[in-house]
CSV table of C-alpha atoms in Angstrom, one decimal:
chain,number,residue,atom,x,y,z
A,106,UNK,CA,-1.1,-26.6,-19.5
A,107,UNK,CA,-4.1,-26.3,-22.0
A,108,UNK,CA,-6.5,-23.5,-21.0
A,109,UNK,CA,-10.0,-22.1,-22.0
A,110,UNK,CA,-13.3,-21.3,-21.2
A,111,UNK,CA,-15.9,-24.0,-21.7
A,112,UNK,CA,-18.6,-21.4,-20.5
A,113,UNK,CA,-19.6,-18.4,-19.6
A,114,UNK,CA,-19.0,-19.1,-15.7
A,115,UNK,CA,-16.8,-21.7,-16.4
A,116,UNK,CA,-12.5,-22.5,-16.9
A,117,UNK,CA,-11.4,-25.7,-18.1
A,118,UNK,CA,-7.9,-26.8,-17.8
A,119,UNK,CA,-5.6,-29.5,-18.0
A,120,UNK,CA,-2.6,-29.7,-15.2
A,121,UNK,CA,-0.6,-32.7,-13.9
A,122,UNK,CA,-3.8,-34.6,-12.3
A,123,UNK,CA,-5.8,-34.2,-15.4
A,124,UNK,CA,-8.6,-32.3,-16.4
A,125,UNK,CA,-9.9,-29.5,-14.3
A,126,UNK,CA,-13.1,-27.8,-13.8
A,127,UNK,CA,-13.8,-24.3,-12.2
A,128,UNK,CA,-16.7,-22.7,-12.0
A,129,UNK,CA,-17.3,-19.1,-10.7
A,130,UNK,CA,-20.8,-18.6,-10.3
A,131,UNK,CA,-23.0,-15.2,-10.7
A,132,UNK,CA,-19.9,-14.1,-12.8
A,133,UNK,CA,-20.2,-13.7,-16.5
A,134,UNK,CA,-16.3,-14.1,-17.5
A,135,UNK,CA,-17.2,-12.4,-21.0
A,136,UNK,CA,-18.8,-9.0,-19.3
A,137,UNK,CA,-17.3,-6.5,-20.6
A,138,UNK,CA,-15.6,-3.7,-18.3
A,139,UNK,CA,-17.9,-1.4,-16.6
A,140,UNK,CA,-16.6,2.5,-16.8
A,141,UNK,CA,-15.0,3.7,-13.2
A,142,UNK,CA,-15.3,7.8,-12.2
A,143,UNK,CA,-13.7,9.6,-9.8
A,144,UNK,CA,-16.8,11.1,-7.7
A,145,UNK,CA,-14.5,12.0,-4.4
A,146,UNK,CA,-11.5,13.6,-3.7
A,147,UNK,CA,-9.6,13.7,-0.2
A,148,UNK,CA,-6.1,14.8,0.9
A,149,UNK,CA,-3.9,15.6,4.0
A,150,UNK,CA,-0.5,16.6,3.1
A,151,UNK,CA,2.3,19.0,4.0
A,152,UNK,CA,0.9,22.2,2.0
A,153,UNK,CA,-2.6,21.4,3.2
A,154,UNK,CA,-4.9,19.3,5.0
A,155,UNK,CA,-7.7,19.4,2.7
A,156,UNK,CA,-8.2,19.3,-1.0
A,157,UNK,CA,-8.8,22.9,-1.4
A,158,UNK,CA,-6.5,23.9,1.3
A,159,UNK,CA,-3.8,21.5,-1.0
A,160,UNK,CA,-5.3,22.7,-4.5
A,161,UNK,CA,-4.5,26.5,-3.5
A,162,UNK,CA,-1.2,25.6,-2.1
A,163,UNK,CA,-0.1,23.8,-5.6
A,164,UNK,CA,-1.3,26.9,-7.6
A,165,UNK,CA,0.6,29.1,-5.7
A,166,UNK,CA,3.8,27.2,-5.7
A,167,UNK,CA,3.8,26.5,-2.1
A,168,UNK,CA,6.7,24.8,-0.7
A,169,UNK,CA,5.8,22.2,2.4
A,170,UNK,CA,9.1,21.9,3.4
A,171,UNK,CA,11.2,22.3,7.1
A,172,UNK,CA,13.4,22.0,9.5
A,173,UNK,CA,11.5,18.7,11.3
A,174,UNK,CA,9.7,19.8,14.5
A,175,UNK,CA,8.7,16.1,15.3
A,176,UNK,CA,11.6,15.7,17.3
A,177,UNK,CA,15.2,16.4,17.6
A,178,UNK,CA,17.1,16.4,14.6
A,179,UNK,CA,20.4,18.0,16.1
A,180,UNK,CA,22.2,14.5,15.8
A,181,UNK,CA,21.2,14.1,12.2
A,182,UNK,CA,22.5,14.4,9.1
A,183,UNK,CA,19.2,15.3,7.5
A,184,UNK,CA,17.4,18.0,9.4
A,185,UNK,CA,14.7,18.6,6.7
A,186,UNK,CA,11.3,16.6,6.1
A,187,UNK,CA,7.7,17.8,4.6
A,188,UNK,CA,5.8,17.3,7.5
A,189,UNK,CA,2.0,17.3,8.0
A,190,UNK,CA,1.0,21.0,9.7
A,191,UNK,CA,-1.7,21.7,12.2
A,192,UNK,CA,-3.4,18.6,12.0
A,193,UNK,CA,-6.0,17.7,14.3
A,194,UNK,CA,-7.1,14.3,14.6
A,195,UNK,CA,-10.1,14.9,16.7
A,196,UNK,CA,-11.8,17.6,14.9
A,197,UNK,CA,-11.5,15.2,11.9
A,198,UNK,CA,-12.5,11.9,13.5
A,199,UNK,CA,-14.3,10.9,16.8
A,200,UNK,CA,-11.9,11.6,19.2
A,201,UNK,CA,-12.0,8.0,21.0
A,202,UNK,CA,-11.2,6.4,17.8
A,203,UNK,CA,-8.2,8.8,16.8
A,204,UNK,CA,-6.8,7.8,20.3
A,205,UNK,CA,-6.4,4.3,19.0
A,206,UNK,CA,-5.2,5.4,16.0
A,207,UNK,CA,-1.3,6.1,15.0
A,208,UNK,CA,-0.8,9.2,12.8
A,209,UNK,CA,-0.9,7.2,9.4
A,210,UNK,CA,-4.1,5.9,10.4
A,211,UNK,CA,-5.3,9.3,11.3
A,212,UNK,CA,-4.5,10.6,8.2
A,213,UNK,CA,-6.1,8.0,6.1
A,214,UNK,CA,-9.4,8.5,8.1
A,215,UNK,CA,-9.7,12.4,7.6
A,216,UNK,CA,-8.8,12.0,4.0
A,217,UNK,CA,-11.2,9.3,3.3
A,218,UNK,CA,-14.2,11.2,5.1
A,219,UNK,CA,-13.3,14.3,3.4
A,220,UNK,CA,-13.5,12.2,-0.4
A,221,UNK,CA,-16.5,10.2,1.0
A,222,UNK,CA,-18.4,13.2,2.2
A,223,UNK,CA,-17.4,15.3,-1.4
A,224,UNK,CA,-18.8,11.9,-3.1
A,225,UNK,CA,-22.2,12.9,-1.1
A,226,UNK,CA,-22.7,8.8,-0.8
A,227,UNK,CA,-25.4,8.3,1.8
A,228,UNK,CA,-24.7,4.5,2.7
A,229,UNK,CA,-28.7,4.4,4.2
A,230,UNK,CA,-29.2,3.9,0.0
A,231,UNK,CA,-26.3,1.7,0.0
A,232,UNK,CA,-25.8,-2.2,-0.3
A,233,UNK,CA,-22.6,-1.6,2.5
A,234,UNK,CA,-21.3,-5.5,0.8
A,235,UNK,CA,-21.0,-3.1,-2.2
A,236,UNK,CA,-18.7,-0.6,-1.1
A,237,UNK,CA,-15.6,-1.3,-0.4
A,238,UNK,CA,-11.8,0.3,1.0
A,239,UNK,CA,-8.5,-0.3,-0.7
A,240,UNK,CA,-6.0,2.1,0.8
A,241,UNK,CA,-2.4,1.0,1.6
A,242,UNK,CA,1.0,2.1,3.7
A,243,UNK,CA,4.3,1.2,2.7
A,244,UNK,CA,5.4,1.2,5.9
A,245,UNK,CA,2.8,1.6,9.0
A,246,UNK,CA,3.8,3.4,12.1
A,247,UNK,CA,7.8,3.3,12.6
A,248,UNK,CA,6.6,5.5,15.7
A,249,UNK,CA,4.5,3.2,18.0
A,250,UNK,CA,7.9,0.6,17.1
A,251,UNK,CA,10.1,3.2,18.6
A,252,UNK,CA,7.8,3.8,21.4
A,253,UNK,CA,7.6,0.8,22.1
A,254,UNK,CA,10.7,-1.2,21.8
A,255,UNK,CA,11.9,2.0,24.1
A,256,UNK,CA,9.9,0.3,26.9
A,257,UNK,CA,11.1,-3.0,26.2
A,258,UNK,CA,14.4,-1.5,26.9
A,259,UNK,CA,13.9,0.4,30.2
A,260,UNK,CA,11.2,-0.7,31.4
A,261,UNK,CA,10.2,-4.5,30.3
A,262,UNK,CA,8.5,-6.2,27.4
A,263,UNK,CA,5.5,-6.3,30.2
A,264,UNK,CA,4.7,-2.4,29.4
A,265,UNK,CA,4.4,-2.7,26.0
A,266,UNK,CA,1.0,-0.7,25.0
A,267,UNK,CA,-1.8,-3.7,24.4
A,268,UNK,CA,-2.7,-2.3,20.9
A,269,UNK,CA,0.8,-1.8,20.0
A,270,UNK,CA,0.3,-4.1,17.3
A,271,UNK,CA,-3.3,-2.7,15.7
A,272,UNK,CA,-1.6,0.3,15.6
A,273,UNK,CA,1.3,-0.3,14.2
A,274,UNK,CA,0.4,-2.7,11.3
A,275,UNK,CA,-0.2,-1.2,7.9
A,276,UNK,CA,-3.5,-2.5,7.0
A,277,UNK,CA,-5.4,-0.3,9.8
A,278,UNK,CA,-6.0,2.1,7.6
A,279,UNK,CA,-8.1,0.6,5.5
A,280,UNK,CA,-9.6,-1.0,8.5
A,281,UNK,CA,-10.2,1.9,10.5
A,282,UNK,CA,-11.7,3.5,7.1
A,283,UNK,CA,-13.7,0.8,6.7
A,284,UNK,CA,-15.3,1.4,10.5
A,285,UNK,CA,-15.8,4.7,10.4
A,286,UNK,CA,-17.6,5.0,7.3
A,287,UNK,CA,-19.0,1.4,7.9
A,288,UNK,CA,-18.2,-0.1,4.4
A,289,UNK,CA,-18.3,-4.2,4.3
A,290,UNK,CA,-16.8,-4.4,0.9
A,291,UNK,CA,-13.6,-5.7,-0.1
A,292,UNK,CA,-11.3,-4.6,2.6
A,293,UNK,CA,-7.4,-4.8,1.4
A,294,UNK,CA,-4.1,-3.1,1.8
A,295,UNK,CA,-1.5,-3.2,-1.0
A,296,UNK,CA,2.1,-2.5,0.2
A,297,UNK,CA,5.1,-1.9,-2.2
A,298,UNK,CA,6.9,1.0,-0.8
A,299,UNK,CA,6.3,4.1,-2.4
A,300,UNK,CA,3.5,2.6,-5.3
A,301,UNK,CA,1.2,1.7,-2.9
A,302,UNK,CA,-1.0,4.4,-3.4
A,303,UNK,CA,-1.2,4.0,-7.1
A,304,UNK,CA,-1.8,0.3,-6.8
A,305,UNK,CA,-4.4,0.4,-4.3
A,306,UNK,CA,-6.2,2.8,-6.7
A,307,UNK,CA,-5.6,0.5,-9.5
A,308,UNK,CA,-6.7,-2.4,-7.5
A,309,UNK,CA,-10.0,-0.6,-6.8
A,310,UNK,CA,-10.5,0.6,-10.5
A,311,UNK,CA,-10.8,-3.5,-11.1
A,312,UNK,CA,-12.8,-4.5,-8.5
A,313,UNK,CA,-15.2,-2.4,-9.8
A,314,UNK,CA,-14.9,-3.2,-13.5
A,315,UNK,CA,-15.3,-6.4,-12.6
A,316,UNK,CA,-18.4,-6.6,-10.9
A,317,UNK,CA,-16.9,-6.8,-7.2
A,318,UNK,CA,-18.0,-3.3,-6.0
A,319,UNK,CA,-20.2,-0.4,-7.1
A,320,UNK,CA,-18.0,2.2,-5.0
A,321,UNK,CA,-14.2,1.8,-3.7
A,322,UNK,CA,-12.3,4.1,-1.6
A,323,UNK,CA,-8.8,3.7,-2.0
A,324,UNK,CA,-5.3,5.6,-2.0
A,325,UNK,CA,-2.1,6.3,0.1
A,326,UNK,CA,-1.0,7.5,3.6
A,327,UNK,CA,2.0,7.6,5.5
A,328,UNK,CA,3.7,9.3,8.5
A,329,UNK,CA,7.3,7.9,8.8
A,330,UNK,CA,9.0,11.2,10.1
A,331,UNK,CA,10.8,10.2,12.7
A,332,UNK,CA,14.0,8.7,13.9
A,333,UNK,CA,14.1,5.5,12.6
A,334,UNK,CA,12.4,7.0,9.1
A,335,UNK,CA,15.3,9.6,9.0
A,336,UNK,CA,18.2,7.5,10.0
A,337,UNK,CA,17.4,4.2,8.0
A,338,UNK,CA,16.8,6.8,4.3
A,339,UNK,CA,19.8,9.1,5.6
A,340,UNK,CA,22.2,5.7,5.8
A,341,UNK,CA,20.6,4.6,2.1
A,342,UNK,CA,21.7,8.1,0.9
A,343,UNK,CA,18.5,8.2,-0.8
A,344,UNK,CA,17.8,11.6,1.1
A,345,UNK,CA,18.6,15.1,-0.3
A,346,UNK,CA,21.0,16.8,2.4
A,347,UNK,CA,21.0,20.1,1.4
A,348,UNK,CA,19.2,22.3,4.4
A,349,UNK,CA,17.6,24.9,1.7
A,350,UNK,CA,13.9,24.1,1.9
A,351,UNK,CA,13.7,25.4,-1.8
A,352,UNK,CA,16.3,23.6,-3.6
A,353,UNK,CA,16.2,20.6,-0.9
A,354,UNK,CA,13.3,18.6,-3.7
A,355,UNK,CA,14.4,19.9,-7.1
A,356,UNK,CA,13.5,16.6,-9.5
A,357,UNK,CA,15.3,16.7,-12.4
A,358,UNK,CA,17.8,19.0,-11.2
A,359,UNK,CA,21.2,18.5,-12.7
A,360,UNK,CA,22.1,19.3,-8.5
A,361,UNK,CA,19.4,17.0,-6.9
A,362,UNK,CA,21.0,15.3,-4.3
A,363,UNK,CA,18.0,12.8,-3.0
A,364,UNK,CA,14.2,12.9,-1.7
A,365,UNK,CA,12.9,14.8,0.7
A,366,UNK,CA,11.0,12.7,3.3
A,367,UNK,CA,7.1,14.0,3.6
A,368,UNK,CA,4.2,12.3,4.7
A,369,UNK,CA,0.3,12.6,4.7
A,370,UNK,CA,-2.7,11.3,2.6
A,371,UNK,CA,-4.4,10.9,-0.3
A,372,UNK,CA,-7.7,8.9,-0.7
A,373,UNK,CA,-10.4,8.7,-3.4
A,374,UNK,CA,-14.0,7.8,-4.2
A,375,UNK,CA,-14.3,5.5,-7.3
A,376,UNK,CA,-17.8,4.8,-8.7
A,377,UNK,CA,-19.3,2.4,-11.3
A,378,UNK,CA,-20.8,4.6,-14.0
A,379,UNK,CA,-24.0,3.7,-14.1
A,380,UNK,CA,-24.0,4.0,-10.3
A,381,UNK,CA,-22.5,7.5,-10.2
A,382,UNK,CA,-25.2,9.0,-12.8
A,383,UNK,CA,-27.9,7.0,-10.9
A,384,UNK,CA,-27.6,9.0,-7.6
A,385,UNK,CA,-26.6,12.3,-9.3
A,386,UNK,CA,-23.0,12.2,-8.5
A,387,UNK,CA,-20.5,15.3,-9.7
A,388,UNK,CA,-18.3,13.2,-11.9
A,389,UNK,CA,-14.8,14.6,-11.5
A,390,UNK,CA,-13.3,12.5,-14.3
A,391,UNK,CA,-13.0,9.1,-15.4
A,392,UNK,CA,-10.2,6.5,-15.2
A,393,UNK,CA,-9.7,4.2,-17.7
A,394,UNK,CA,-6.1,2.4,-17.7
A,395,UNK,CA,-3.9,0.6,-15.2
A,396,UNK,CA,-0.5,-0.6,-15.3
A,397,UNK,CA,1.5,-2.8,-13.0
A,398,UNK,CA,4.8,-4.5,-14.0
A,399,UNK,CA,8.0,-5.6,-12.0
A,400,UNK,CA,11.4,-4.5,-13.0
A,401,UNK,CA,12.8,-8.0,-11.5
A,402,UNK,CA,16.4,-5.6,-11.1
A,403,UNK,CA,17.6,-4.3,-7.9
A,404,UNK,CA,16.0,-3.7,-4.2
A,405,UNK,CA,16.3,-0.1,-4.6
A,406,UNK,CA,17.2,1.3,-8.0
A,407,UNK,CA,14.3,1.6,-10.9
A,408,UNK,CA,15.8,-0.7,-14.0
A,409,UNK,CA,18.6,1.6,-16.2
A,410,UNK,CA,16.9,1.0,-19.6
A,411,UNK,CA,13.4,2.2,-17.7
A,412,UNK,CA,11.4,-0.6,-19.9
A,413,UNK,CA,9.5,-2.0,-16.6
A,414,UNK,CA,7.9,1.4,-15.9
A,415,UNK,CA,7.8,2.2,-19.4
A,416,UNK,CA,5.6,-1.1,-20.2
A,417,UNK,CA,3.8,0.2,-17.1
A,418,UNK,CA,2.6,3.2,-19.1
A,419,UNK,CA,2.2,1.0,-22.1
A,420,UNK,CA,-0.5,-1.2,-20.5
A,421,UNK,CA,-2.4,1.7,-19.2
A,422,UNK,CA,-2.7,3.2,-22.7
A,423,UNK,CA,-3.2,-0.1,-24.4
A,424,UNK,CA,-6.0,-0.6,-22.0
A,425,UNK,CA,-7.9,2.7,-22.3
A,426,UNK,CA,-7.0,2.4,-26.8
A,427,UNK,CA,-5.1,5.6,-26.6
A,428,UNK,CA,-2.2,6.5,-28.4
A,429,UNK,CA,0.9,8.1,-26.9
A,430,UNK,CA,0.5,11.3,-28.9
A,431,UNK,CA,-3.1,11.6,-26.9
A,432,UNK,CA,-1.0,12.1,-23.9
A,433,UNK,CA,-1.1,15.4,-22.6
A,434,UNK,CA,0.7,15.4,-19.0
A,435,UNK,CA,2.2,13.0,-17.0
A,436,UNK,CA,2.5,13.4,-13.4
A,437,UNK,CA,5.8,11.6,-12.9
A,438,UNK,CA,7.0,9.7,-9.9
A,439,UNK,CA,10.0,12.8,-10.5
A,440,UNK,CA,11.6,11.7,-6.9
A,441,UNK,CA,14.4,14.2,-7.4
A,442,UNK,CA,17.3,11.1,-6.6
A,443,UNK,CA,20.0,10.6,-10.0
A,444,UNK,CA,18.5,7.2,-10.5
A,445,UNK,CA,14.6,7.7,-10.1
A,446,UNK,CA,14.5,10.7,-12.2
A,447,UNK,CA,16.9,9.7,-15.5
A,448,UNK,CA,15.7,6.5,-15.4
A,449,UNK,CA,12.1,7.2,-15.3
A,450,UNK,CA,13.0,9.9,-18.3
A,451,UNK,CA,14.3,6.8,-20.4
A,452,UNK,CA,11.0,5.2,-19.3
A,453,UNK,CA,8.2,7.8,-20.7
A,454,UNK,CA,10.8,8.4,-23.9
A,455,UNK,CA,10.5,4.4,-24.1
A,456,UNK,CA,6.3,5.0,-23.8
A,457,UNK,CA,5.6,7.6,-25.9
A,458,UNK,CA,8.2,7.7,-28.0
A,459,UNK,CA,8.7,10.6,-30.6
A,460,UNK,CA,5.4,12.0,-28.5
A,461,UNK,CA,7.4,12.5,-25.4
A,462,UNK,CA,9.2,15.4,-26.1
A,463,UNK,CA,5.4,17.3,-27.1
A,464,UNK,CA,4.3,16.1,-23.4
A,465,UNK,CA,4.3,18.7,-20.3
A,466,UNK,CA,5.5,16.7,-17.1
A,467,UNK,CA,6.1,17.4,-13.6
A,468,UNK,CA,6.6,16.3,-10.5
A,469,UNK,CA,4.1,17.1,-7.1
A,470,UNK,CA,7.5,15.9,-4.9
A,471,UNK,CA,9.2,19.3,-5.6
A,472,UNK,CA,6.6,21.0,-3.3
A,473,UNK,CA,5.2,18.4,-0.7
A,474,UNK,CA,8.2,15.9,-0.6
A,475,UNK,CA,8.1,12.5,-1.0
A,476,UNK,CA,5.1,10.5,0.3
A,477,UNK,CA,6.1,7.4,0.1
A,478,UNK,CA,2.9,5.0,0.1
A,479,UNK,CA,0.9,8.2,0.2
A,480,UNK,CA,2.4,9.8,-2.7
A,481,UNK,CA,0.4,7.9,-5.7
A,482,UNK,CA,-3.0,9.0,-3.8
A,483,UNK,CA,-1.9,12.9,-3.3
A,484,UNK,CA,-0.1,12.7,-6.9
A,485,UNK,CA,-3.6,11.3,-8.5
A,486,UNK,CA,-5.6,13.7,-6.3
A,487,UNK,CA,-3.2,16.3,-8.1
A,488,UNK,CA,-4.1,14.5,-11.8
A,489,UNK,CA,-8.0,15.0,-11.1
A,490,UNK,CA,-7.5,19.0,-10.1
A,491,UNK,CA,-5.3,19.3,-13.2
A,492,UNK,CA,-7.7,18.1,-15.4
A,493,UNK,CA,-10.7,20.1,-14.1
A,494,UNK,CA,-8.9,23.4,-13.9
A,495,UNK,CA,-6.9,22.9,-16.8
A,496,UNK,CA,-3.4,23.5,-14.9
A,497,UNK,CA,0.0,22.2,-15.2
A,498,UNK,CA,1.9,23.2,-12.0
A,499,UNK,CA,5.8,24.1,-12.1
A,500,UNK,CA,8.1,21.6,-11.0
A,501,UNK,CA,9.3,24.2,-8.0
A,502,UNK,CA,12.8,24.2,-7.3
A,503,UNK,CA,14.5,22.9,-10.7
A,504,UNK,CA,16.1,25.6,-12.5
A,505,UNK,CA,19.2,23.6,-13.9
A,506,UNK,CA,17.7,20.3,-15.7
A,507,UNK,CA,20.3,17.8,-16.6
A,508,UNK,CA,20.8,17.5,-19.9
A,509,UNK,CA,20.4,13.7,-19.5
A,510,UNK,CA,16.9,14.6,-18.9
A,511,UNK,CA,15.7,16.1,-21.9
A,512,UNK,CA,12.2,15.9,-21.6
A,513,UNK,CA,9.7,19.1,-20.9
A,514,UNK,CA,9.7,19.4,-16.7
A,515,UNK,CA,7.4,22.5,-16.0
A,516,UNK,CA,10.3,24.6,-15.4
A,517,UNK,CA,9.8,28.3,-14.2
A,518,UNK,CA,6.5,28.5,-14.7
A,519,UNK,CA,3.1,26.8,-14.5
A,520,UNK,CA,1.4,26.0,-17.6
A,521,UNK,CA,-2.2,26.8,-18.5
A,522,UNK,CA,-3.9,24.1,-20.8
A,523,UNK,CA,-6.6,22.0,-21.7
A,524,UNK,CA,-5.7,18.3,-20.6
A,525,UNK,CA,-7.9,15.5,-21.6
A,526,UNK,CA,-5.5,12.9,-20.4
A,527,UNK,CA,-2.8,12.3,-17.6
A,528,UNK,CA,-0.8,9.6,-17.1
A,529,UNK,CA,0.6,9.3,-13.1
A,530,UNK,CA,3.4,7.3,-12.1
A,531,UNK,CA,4.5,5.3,-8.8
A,532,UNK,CA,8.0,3.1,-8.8
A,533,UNK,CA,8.5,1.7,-6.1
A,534,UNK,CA,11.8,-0.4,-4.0
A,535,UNK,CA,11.7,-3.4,-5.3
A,536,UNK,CA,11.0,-2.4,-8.9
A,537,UNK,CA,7.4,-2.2,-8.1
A,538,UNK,CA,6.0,-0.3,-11.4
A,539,UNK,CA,2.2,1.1,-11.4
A,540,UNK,CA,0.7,3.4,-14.1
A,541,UNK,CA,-2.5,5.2,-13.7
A,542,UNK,CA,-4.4,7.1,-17.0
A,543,UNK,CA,-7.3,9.6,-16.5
A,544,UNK,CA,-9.5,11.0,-19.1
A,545,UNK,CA,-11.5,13.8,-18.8
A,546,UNK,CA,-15.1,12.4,-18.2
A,547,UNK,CA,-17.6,12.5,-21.1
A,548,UNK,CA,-20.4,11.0,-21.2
């Protein structure tokens, strides 16, 4: 196939049938990128259900780990989870919606008003066509399934709850964002597992850059504790089975023995630049690279060599023009399972090469547990703070790092310094790679 532009608004090609014309009008297909910002920060999640509730929980070392309380857990293997504490839904949300809203959804919708109201966007001054939601689950709501196919059972497939699917499906997040804060934008929901969050912010960082929104909100949520969550991760042995809440999450941990199942939210304002400094927005920082790559593997395990999320990383630096020794943190996907946490080591060795072993990194799961399609949005929620506070947390829990993982982890003690920019991982089942790189914003 012969390919090229024959104008600014138009691609010529030549396929099977001939020659080919398409036009995308009102679109300048040379434009250059337009700078994104972060302008809003939002998070529910097992050491806090607000940023600053979260922020002061990460600084202290605060472990969110427990015996489950959701529901009875004598039967189980795995007792332990990171669940979400004293959570609210109506004193969040309007109390008629939460009731038509399963926990993931409930989550998203705090989180998202908490980043939307720290943005300080008024959408009276707003085109609402230019504002848009980009928030995804990796799984939805395993609960209202349960629930559900319990009253199929015992009591007949005619008492199934009417909304049972709305609530259950995974893109009601971003649609139940999208109605509460009455955005029209582009609406979508990016699954794949446990990078979902870090794609749907990566998703939004180009629909901006491209001219398809002015403001996104986008991120992670998820609220799988329960029976089926427990039981299906338990019988994949991907979960940690030690009942010591400290040493249960311990990435990088010649002793980790598996993940630790969390849940909550972590959402984000992202602005056009030009947009931001128009309405006097607080500019938290600025993102300016996005990777995505497949490992094309194995369902489950990251690739040995670690060259899909490595090239991940790659693209986000070769987008932004930055160098691996400009690296100064990575946030790592660090899921505290054999495979995820040696093979991700190969992959930011692969990266940054010699620079690697001068980089601090660290892993948010060895306080809060593993997120799943919420972890990206808590763990770049995490990337912002670090950057404007200047503060590297401890990876909590490892004492003993394998000696196959030779890298710097944050063991034993936070670390104090300046960090212009942070790299943040997601790898999700199915080899699903995404790569996120912040910059400290300057004008």
């Amino acid at each position: 196939m012969i390919l090229w532009k024959a104008g600014p608004c138009e691609i010529v090609w030549f396929g099977r049938d001939g020659w080919k014309s398409l036009s995308r009008k009102g679109i300048d297909l040379n434009m250059e990128k337009r700078r994104v910002v972060v302008t809003g920060l939002g998070a529910v999640t097992p050491i806090g259900n607000t940023v600053d509730e979260f922020w002061a929980g990460i600084k202290a070392g605060k472990v969110g780990i427990g015996r489950v309380t959701k529901f009875d857990v004598s039967d189980f293997k795995v007792q332990i989870a990171a669940e979400v504490k004293d959570f609210v839904a109506k004193d969040r949300m309007d109390a008629k919606a939460a009731k038509r809203m399963e926990p993931f959804s409930q989550y998203a919708v705090a989180a998202a008003k908490e980043a939307f109201d720290d943005a300080d966007i008024n959408m009276e001054n707003e085109d609402p066509y230019r504002v848009g939601v980009i928030v995804g689950s990796g799984i939805g709501s395993l609960q209202c399934v349960e629930t559900n196919y319990e009253k199929i059972i015992t009591k007949g497939p005619s008492r199934v709850h009417p909304l049972m699917v709305p609530l259950m499906i995974s893109n009601m997040a971003a649609g139940n964002i999208s109605i509460q804060l009455g955005l029209k934008g582009k609406c979508t929901n990016v699954v794949t597992a446990c990078a979902s969050g870090t794609h749907c912010i990566g998703d939004a960082l180009r629909a901006i850059q491209y001219g398809d929104a002015d403001v996104m909100v986008a991120g992670g949520t998820e609220a799988s504790i329960c029976p089926t969550g427990i039981a299906g991760f338990t019988a994949l042995t991907a979960l940690s089975a030690n009942s010591d809440p400290m040493k249960a999450s311990r990435p990088f941990d010649k002793d980790r023995d598996g993940f630790v199942l969390g849940e909550g939210a972590g959402i984000v304002v992202l602005e056009e630049l030009e947009h931001a400094k128009a309405r006097g927005a607080k500019i938290y920082a600025e993102l300016v690279g996005y990777g995505a790559t497949g490992d094309a593997y194995h369902i489950t395990s990251p690739a040995e060599d670690g060259e899909g999320a490595g090239m991940a990383m790659k693209l986000a630096m070769q987008e932004a023009g930055v160098a691996p020794e400009q690296i100064d943190y990575v946030n790592a996907h660090g899921t505290s399972t054999h495979h995820n946490d040696l093979f991700e080591t190969k992959a930011i060795k692969f990266a940054l090469g010699d620079a690697a072993k001068n980089v601090s990194v660290n892993s948010t799961k060895s306080m809060i547990g593993h997120l799943l399609g919420a972890a990206g949005g808590v763990e770049f929620v995490t990337c912002v703070k670090t950057i404007q506070d200047g503060f590297i947390h401890q990876t909590v829990g490892t004492e003993n790092v394998d000696p196959e993982c030779d890298l710097d982890y944050t063991v034993g003690a936070p670390v104090e310094k300046n960090v212009n920019y942070a790299l943040t991982n997601s790898l999700g089942f199915g080899g699903h790679n995404a790569t996120l790189l912040l910059k400290k914003y300057e004008d």
